[in-house]
mmCIF file of C-alpha atoms in Angstrom:
data_model
loop_
_atom_site.group_PDB
_atom_site.id
_atom_site.type_symbol
_atom_site.label_atom_id
_atom_site.label_comp_id
_atom_site.label_asym_id
_atom_site.label_seq_id
_atom_site.Cartn_x
_atom_site.Cartn_y
_atom_site.Cartn_z
ATOM 1 C CA PHE A 405 132.225 22.663 46.750
ATOM 2 C CA LEU A 406 130.030 25.689 46.154
ATOM 3 C CA ASP A 407 127.539 24.397 48.724
ATOM 4 C CA PHE A 408 130.417 23.908 51.197
ATOM 5 C CA LEU A 409 131.552 27.513 50.691
ATOM 6 C CA HIS A 410 127.993 28.737 51.214
ATOM 7 C CA ALA A 411 127.062 26.557 54.168
ATOM 8 C CA SER A 412 130.299 26.560 56.157
ATOM 9 C CA ILE A 413 132.365 29.653 55.303
ATOM 10 C CA LEU A 414 130.621 32.563 53.581
ATOM 11 C CA PHE A 415 126.879 31.906 54.129
ATOM 12 C CA ASP A 416 126.008 33.733 50.895
ATOM 13 C CA TRP A 417 125.685 32.318 47.381
ATOM 14 C CA GLY A 418 127.031 35.422 45.637
ATOM 15 C CA LEU A 419 130.181 35.487 47.765
ATOM 16 C CA ALA A 420 130.523 31.710 47.367
ATOM 17 C CA ILE A 421 130.484 32.084 43.566
ATOM 18 C CA ILE A 422 133.184 34.763 43.720
ATOM 19 C CA MET A 423 135.284 32.607 46.059
ATOM 20 C CA LEU A 424 134.897 29.738 43.590
ATOM 21 C CA VAL A 425 136.348 32.079 40.929
ATOM 22 C CA VAL A 426 139.345 32.835 43.160
ATOM 23 C CA VAL A 427 140.011 29.142 43.796
ATOM 24 C CA VAL A 428 139.765 28.244 40.108
ATOM 25 C CA ARG A 429 142.022 31.160 39.134
ATOM 26 C CA LEU A 430 144.631 30.141 41.696
ATOM 27 C CA ILE A 431 144.637 26.572 40.392
ATOM 28 C CA LEU A 432 144.949 27.729 36.778
ATOM 29 C CA HIS A 433 147.475 30.518 37.453
ATOM 30 C CA PRO A 434 150.576 28.524 36.360
ATOM 31 C CA ILE A 435 148.915 27.625 33.058
ATOM 32 C CA THR A 436 147.606 31.177 32.598
ATOM 33 C CA LYS A 437 151.033 32.657 33.275
ATOM 34 C CA LYS A 438 152.768 30.288 30.866
ATOM 35 C CA SER A 439 150.131 31.005 28.227
ATOM 36 C CA GLN A 440 150.345 34.793 28.470
ATOM 37 C CA VAL A 441 154.148 34.873 28.677
ATOM 38 C CA GLY A 442 154.264 32.670 25.578
ATOM 39 C CA MET A 443 151.788 34.923 23.750
ATOM 40 C CA GLN A 444 153.738 38.080 24.590
ATOM 41 C CA ARG A 445 157.091 36.618 23.569
ATOM 42 C CA PHE A 446 155.566 35.125 20.429
ATOM 43 C CA GLY A 447 154.167 38.542 19.525
ATOM 44 C CA LYS A 448 157.571 40.187 20.008
ATOM 45 C CA ALA A 449 159.284 37.485 17.974
ATOM 46 C CA MET A 450 156.777 37.900 15.148
ATOM 47 C CA GLY A 451 157.367 41.644 15.273
ATOM 48 C CA ALA A 452 161.113 41.060 14.874
ATOM 49 C CA MET A 453 160.395 38.825 11.864
ATOM 50 C CA ARG A 454 158.087 41.399 10.311
ATOM 51 C CA PRO A 455 160.474 42.601 7.529
ATOM 52 C CA GLU A 456 161.102 39.053 6.314
ATOM 53 C CA LEU A 457 157.403 38.189 6.493
ATOM 54 C CA GLU A 458 156.509 41.253 4.445
ATOM 55 C CA LYS A 459 159.028 40.216 1.799
ATOM 56 C CA LEU A 460 157.418 36.778 1.594
ATOM 57 C CA GLN A 461 153.952 38.315 1.330
ATOM 58 C CA LYS A 462 155.054 40.500 -1.585
ATOM 59 C CA LYS A 463 156.965 37.705 -3.293
ATOM 60 C CA TYR A 464 154.196 35.093 -3.082
ATOM 61 C CA LYS A 465 151.124 37.320 -3.028
ATOM 62 C CA ASP A 466 149.648 35.359 -5.955
ATOM 63 C CA ASP A 467 150.381 31.982 -4.386
ATOM 64 C CA PRO A 468 148.854 31.871 -0.853
ATOM 65 C CA LYS A 469 149.720 28.205 -0.333
ATOM 66 C CA ARG A 470 153.399 28.748 -1.161
ATOM 67 C CA MET A 471 153.463 31.871 1.003
ATOM 68 C CA GLN A 472 152.112 29.893 3.953
ATOM 69 C CA MET A 473 154.726 27.182 3.441
ATOM 70 C CA GLU A 474 157.508 29.768 3.313
ATOM 71 C CA GLN A 475 156.213 31.454 6.463
ATOM 72 C CA VAL A 476 156.201 28.111 8.291
ATOM 73 C CA ARG A 477 159.759 27.445 7.074
ATOM 74 C CA LEU A 478 160.900 30.901 8.220
ATOM 75 C CA MET A 479 159.333 30.456 11.645
ATOM 76 C CA ARG A 480 160.925 27.021 12.001
ATOM 77 C CA GLU A 481 164.354 28.408 11.093
ATOM 78 C CA HIS A 482 163.998 31.110 13.735
ATOM 79 C CA GLY A 483 162.763 28.659 16.356
ATOM 80 C CA VAL A 484 159.368 30.380 16.578
ATOM 81 C CA SER A 485 156.328 28.237 17.226
ATOM 82 C CA PRO A 486 152.739 29.371 17.844
ATOM 83 C CA LEU A 487 152.408 26.380 20.178
ATOM 84 C CA SER A 488 154.636 28.249 22.652
ATOM 85 C CA ALA A 489 151.555 30.395 23.354
ATOM 86 C CA LEU A 490 148.839 28.235 24.896
ATOM 87 C CA GLY A 491 146.230 30.724 23.699
ATOM 88 C CA CYS A 492 142.742 30.071 25.068
ATOM 89 C CA LEU A 493 143.688 26.973 27.067
ATOM 90 C CA PRO A 494 142.880 28.520 30.494
ATOM 91 C CA MET A 495 139.429 29.583 29.266
ATOM 92 C CA PHE A 496 138.943 26.155 27.695
ATOM 93 C CA LEU A 497 139.794 24.495 31.015
ATOM 94 C CA GLN A 498 137.202 26.658 32.799
ATOM 95 C CA SER A 499 134.394 25.799 30.375
ATOM 96 C CA PRO A 500 133.368 22.594 32.245
ATOM 97 C CA ILE A 501 132.895 24.725 35.374
ATOM 98 C CA TRP A 502 130.737 27.183 33.425
ATOM 99 C CA ILE A 503 128.582 24.329 32.075
ATOM 100 C CA ALA A 504 128.251 22.673 35.492
ATOM 101 C CA LEU A 505 127.455 25.985 37.184
ATOM 102 C CA TYR A 506 124.912 26.798 34.474
ATOM 103 C CA ALA A 507 123.146 23.457 35.047
ATOM 104 C CA MET A 508 123.333 23.739 38.822
ATOM 105 C CA LEU A 509 121.843 27.234 38.901
ATOM 106 C CA TYR A 510 119.015 26.098 36.649
ATOM 107 C CA PHE A 511 118.147 22.842 38.398
ATOM 108 C CA ALA A 512 119.330 23.105 42.032
ATOM 109 C CA PHE A 513 116.248 23.615 44.223
ATOM 110 C CA ASP A 514 118.135 25.183 47.150
ATOM 111 C CA ILE A 515 119.347 28.170 45.147
ATOM 112 C CA ARG A 516 115.983 29.169 43.663
ATOM 113 C CA GLN A 517 114.956 32.698 44.718
ATOM 114 C CA GLU A 518 118.129 33.044 46.788
ATOM 115 C CA PRO A 519 119.527 36.616 46.675
ATOM 116 C CA ALA A 520 123.181 37.586 46.371
ATOM 117 C CA PHE A 521 125.193 39.514 48.971
ATOM 118 C CA PHE A 522 122.745 38.784 51.814
ATOM 119 C CA GLY A 523 119.901 40.492 49.928
ATOM 120 C CA VAL A 524 121.337 43.962 50.501
ATOM 121 C CA PHE A 525 119.644 45.423 47.403
ATOM 122 C CA GLN A 526 116.249 44.211 48.576
ATOM 123 C CA ALA A 527 116.871 45.341 52.158
ATOM 124 C CA ILE A 528 117.672 48.949 51.254
ATOM 125 C CA THR A 529 114.564 49.253 49.065
ATOM 126 C CA GLY A 530 112.130 47.264 51.156
ATOM 127 C CA GLY A 531 111.963 44.508 48.520
ATOM 128 C CA ALA A 532 111.044 46.898 45.697
ATOM 129 C CA TRP A 533 114.274 46.340 43.762
ATOM 130 C CA ALA A 534 114.695 42.860 42.288
ATOM 131 C CA PHE A 535 118.407 43.291 41.455
ATOM 132 C CA LEU A 536 120.202 39.966 42.108
ATOM 133 C CA GLY A 537 117.244 38.792 44.133
ATOM 134 C CA ASP A 538 117.337 35.367 42.463
ATOM 135 C CA LEU A 539 120.675 33.963 41.260
ATOM 136 C CA SER A 540 118.894 31.346 39.154
ATOM 137 C CA ALA A 541 117.264 34.096 37.019
ATOM 138 C CA GLY A 542 118.378 37.328 35.346
ATOM 139 C CA ASP A 543 119.711 40.123 37.534
ATOM 140 C CA HIS A 544 116.704 42.451 36.771
ATOM 141 C CA PHE A 545 118.659 45.641 37.433
ATOM 142 C CA PHE A 546 116.334 47.897 35.410
ATOM 143 C CA PHE A 547 112.972 46.157 35.737
ATOM 144 C CA GLU A 548 111.269 42.790 36.161
ATOM 145 C CA LEU A 549 108.417 41.543 33.969
ATOM 146 C CA ASP A 550 105.390 39.888 35.501
ATOM 147 C CA GLU A 551 105.483 37.191 32.823
ATOM 148 C CA PRO A 552 108.404 36.117 30.604
ATOM 149 C CA ARG A 553 108.298 37.268 26.985
ATOM 150 C CA ARG A 554 109.697 35.312 24.084
ATOM 151 C CA PHE A 555 112.286 37.087 21.922
ATOM 152 C CA LEU A 556 114.066 35.015 19.252
ATOM 153 C CA PHE A 557 115.538 32.096 21.233
ATOM 154 C CA PHE A 558 115.349 33.754 24.648
ATOM 155 C CA ASN A 559 112.806 34.180 27.405
ATOM 156 C CA ILE A 560 113.099 37.786 28.586
ATOM 157 C CA THR A 561 112.176 38.210 32.245
ATOM 158 C CA GLY A 562 113.414 41.778 32.746
ATOM 159 C CA GLY A 563 116.075 44.396 32.032
ATOM 160 C CA ASN A 564 119.477 42.992 32.998
ATOM 161 C CA LEU A 565 122.697 44.908 33.651
ATOM 162 C CA LEU A 566 125.277 42.158 34.172
ATOM 163 C CA PRO A 567 125.333 40.982 30.511
ATOM 164 C CA LEU A 568 126.037 44.581 29.434
ATOM 165 C CA LEU A 569 128.856 44.832 31.980
ATOM 166 C CA LEU A 570 130.146 41.518 30.667
ATOM 167 C CA GLY A 571 130.546 43.025 27.187
ATOM 168 C CA VAL A 572 132.526 45.941 28.654
ATOM 169 C CA VAL A 573 134.744 43.585 30.636
ATOM 170 C CA PHE A 574 135.382 41.456 27.544
ATOM 171 C CA PHE A 575 136.296 44.593 25.570
ATOM 172 C CA VAL A 576 138.843 45.605 28.211
ATOM 173 C CA GLN A 577 140.146 42.049 28.396
ATOM 174 C CA GLN A 578 140.799 42.063 24.642
ATOM 175 C CA LYS A 579 143.323 44.856 25.216
ATOM 176 C CA TYR A 580 145.368 42.566 27.455
ATOM 177 C CA MET A 581 144.969 39.390 25.401
ATOM 178 C CA THR A 582 145.936 40.790 21.985
ATOM 179 C CA PRO A 583 147.629 38.319 19.603
ATOM 180 C CA PRO A 584 150.650 39.322 17.456
ATOM 181 C CA THR A 585 150.463 42.717 15.759
ATOM 182 C CA ALA A 586 148.079 42.950 12.831
ATOM 183 C CA ALA A 587 150.958 43.792 10.486
ATOM 184 C CA THR A 588 152.277 40.224 10.810
ATOM 185 C CA LEU A 589 148.896 38.647 10.029
ATOM 186 C CA SER A 590 147.402 37.854 6.664
ATOM 187 C CA PRO A 591 144.121 39.563 5.644
ATOM 188 C CA GLU A 592 142.249 36.318 6.350
ATOM 189 C CA GLN A 593 143.762 36.095 9.844
ATOM 190 C CA GLN A 594 142.923 39.745 10.528
ATOM 191 C CA GLN A 595 139.319 39.077 9.502
ATOM 192 C CA GLN A 596 139.138 36.047 11.794
ATOM 193 C CA GLN A 597 140.538 38.168 14.629
ATOM 194 C CA LYS A 598 137.823 40.792 14.101
ATOM 195 C CA ILE A 599 135.140 38.101 14.089
ATOM 196 C CA MET A 600 136.430 36.633 17.346
ATOM 197 C CA LYS A 601 136.458 40.064 19.008
ATOM 198 C CA PHE A 602 132.920 40.723 17.809
ATOM 199 C CA MET A 603 131.729 37.379 19.171
ATOM 200 C CA MET A 604 133.357 37.957 22.549
ATOM 201 C CA VAL A 605 132.244 41.560 22.999
ATOM 202 C CA VAL A 606 128.756 41.441 21.418
ATOM 203 C CA LEU A 607 127.421 37.948 20.714
ATOM 204 C CA PHE A 608 128.561 36.270 23.933
ATOM 205 C CA PRO A 609 126.802 38.810 26.212
ATOM 206 C CA ILE A 610 123.667 38.537 24.047
ATOM 207 C CA MET A 611 123.712 34.746 24.406
ATOM 208 C CA LEU A 612 123.996 35.139 28.194
ATOM 209 C CA TYR A 613 121.351 37.848 28.509
ATOM 210 C CA SER A 614 118.699 35.475 29.837
ATOM 211 C CA ALA A 615 121.168 33.159 31.615
ATOM 212 C CA PRO A 616 121.147 32.829 35.413
ATOM 213 C CA SER A 617 122.702 35.901 36.992
ATOM 214 C CA GLY A 618 124.903 33.650 39.127
ATOM 215 C CA LEU A 619 126.614 32.324 35.990
ATOM 216 C CA VAL A 620 127.106 35.831 34.567
ATOM 217 C CA LEU A 621 128.434 36.941 37.953
ATOM 218 C CA TYR A 622 130.965 34.090 37.839
ATOM 219 C CA ILE A 623 132.171 35.021 34.331
ATOM 220 C CA ILE A 624 132.417 38.747 35.165
ATOM 221 C CA ALA A 625 134.388 38.030 38.331
ATOM 222 C CA SER A 626 136.639 35.570 36.482
ATOM 223 C CA SER A 627 137.294 37.993 33.605
ATOM 224 C CA THR A 628 137.951 40.914 35.973
ATOM 225 C CA ILE A 629 140.470 38.899 37.977
ATOM 226 C CA GLY A 630 141.925 37.755 34.644
ATOM 227 C CA ILE A 631 142.521 41.399 33.612
ATOM 228 C CA LEU A 632 144.345 42.129 36.869
ATOM 229 C CA GLU A 633 146.297 38.909 36.483
ATOM 230 C CA SER A 634 147.250 39.871 32.914
ATOM 231 C CA ARG A 635 148.501 43.267 34.052
ATOM 232 C CA TYR A 636 150.660 41.614 36.710
ATOM 233 C CA ILE A 637 152.076 39.070 34.238
ATOM 234 C CA ARG A 638 152.746 41.724 31.581
ATOM 235 C CA ARG A 639 154.557 43.921 34.099
ATOM 236 C CA HIS A 640 156.583 40.902 35.230
ATOM 237 C CA VAL A 641 157.604 40.083 31.639
ATOM 238 C CA GLU A 642 158.569 43.710 30.964
ATOM 239 C CA GLU A 643 160.750 43.749 34.087
ATOM 240 C CA LEU A 644 162.478 40.543 32.979
ATOM 241 C CA ASP A 645 163.073 41.996 29.509
ATOM 242 C CA ARG A 646 164.518 45.206 30.953
ATOM 243 C CA ALA A 647 166.790 43.225 33.259
ATOM 244 C CA ARG A 648 167.949 41.091 30.323
ATOM 245 C CA GLU A 649 168.641 44.170 28.196
ATOM 246 C CA ALA A 650 170.519 45.845 31.046
ATOM 247 C CA ALA A 651 172.648 42.737 31.542
ATOM 248 C CA GLY A 652 173.542 42.689 27.833
ATOM 249 C CA ASP A 653 174.352 46.406 27.412
ATOM 250 C CA ASP A 654 178.118 45.784 27.070
ATOM 251 C CA ALA A 655 177.686 42.756 24.816
ATOM 252 C CA PRO A 656 178.230 43.060 21.046
ATOM 253 C CA ALA A 657 175.256 43.353 18.744
ATOM 254 C CA ARG A 658 173.643 39.955 18.367
ATOM 255 C CA PRO A 659 172.307 38.560 15.109
ATOM 256 C CA GLN A 660 168.566 38.614 14.652
ATOM 257 C CA ARG A 661 168.072 34.871 15.100
ATOM 258 C CA ALA A 662 169.724 34.842 18.508
ATOM 259 C CA GLY A 663 167.555 37.785 19.524
ATOM 260 C CA LEU A 664 164.412 35.907 18.513
ATOM 261 C CA GLN A 665 165.382 32.955 20.642
ATOM 262 C CA GLU A 666 165.925 35.245 23.624
ATOM 263 C CA LEU A 667 162.489 36.791 23.059
ATOM 264 C CA LEU A 668 161.017 33.325 23.266
ATOM 265 C CA GLY A 669 162.511 32.710 26.678
ATOM 266 C CA GLY A 670 166.189 31.875 26.358
ATOM 267 C CA LYS A 671 167.941 29.119 24.485
ATOM 268 C CA ARG A 672 165.759 26.644 22.751
ATOM 269 C CA LYS A 673 166.660 23.512 20.881
ATOM 270 C CA VAL A 674 165.940 24.037 17.195
ATOM 271 C CA LYS A 675 164.668 20.928 15.451
ATOM 272 C CA ASP A 676 165.701 21.958 11.937
ATOM 273 C CA ALA A 677 169.271 20.722 11.274
ATOM 274 C CA GLN A 678 170.313 23.706 9.174
ATOM 275 C CA ALA A 679 168.921 26.225 11.649
ATOM 276 C CA ARG A 680 170.581 24.326 14.536
ATOM 277 C CA ALA A 681 173.953 24.424 12.802
ATOM 278 C CA TYR A 682 173.529 28.130 12.125
ATOM 279 C CA THR A 683 172.631 28.795 15.763
ATOM 280 C CA ASP A 684 175.619 26.755 17.014
ATOM 281 C CA ALA A 685 177.938 28.741 14.751
ATOM 282 C CA LEU A 686 176.524 32.007 16.120
ATOM 283 C CA ASP A 687 177.025 30.805 19.700
ATOM 284 C CA ALA A 688 180.617 29.818 18.985
ATOM 285 C CA ARG A 689 181.318 33.174 17.374
ATOM 286 C CA ARG A 690 179.733 35.015 20.311
ATOM 287 C CA ARG A 691 181.810 33.051 22.836
ATOM 288 C CA LYS A 692 184.968 33.812 20.877
ATOM 289 C CA ILE A 693 184.238 37.561 20.905
ATOM 290 C CA GLN A 694 183.469 37.503 24.615
ATOM 291 C CA GLU A 695 186.716 35.646 25.358
ATOM 292 C CA LYS A 696 188.669 38.287 23.444
ATOM 293 C CA GLN A 697 186.960 41.053 25.412
ATOM 294 C CA ARG A 698 187.708 39.347 28.725
ATOM 295 C CA GLY A 699 191.333 38.913 27.695
ATOM 296 C CA GLY A 700 192.010 42.633 28.176
ATOM 297 C CA SER A 701 195.464 43.904 27.401
ATOM 298 C CA LYS A 702 197.834 41.877 25.262
ATOM 299 C CA SER A 703 200.762 40.078 26.803
ATOM 300 C CA PHE A 704 204.230 40.352 25.257
ATOM 301 C CA LYS A 705 207.197 38.058 25.581
ATOM 302 C CA ARG A 706 210.229 39.525 27.304
ATOM 303 C CA ARG A 707 213.059 40.016 24.809
ATOM 304 C CA GLY A 708 216.345 38.402 25.692
ATOM 305 C CA LYS A 709 219.526 40.341 26.140
#
């Protein structure tokens, strides 16, 4: 497919890689949207449960296993499930493309020493600048070595810019892919979150420093489009929430459990029997109050003479 884009439509490998990103993102957009909407609503629901979670943490601070069981029970009673947020599924689904592209850029003969963007960087410098002059090697933005040098597990062929930009893009992307607030997480979960951020922002770019620049270009383009996509989805969710709040301005104050279910995207069937009975009772009570409000003025029987 990449060869088709290059040979028949765009006639440039760099543009073909970016177009491949667009196609993959369009295919994965429904899953990405569902994942990010679920993560945002899950985060809001966990924020609403924060007081109860803090009570459990204080009560069972010496018994982590019991505290975890009570947290699971509380989440089940409120109809909150971390599975509603698909998490890293879109990135996981793209990983086969990254692996295939990595192998193709290393072993495909036709792409060796092929520049990106019609060789514009070489044209404006008379071939003196090697930046993106070979998509199967590093981008060589700063300099290019005559012979590769071994450093740890990598063969350094020059000074590359794209891996550094990748770290910046990952840092910005973390701002739009933040899990539930740190106050609702245990110290162990907060530590794991910090480790994951460090790996994404620092270790991942280091691992890709000597990778083909075409692969790094793909990941940068994919992550950049992902940031824009996240902003669009977040704005869409905020508009839906505002519309839902505006529609319920005249409604009576709802209990917390009903509010959590609305945060998670409307009514949801609760598997726990006790929680389901509680939710049904709340719905019946809410309908009764609404019927009384719609009834308006009282009617009186006419007294006989």
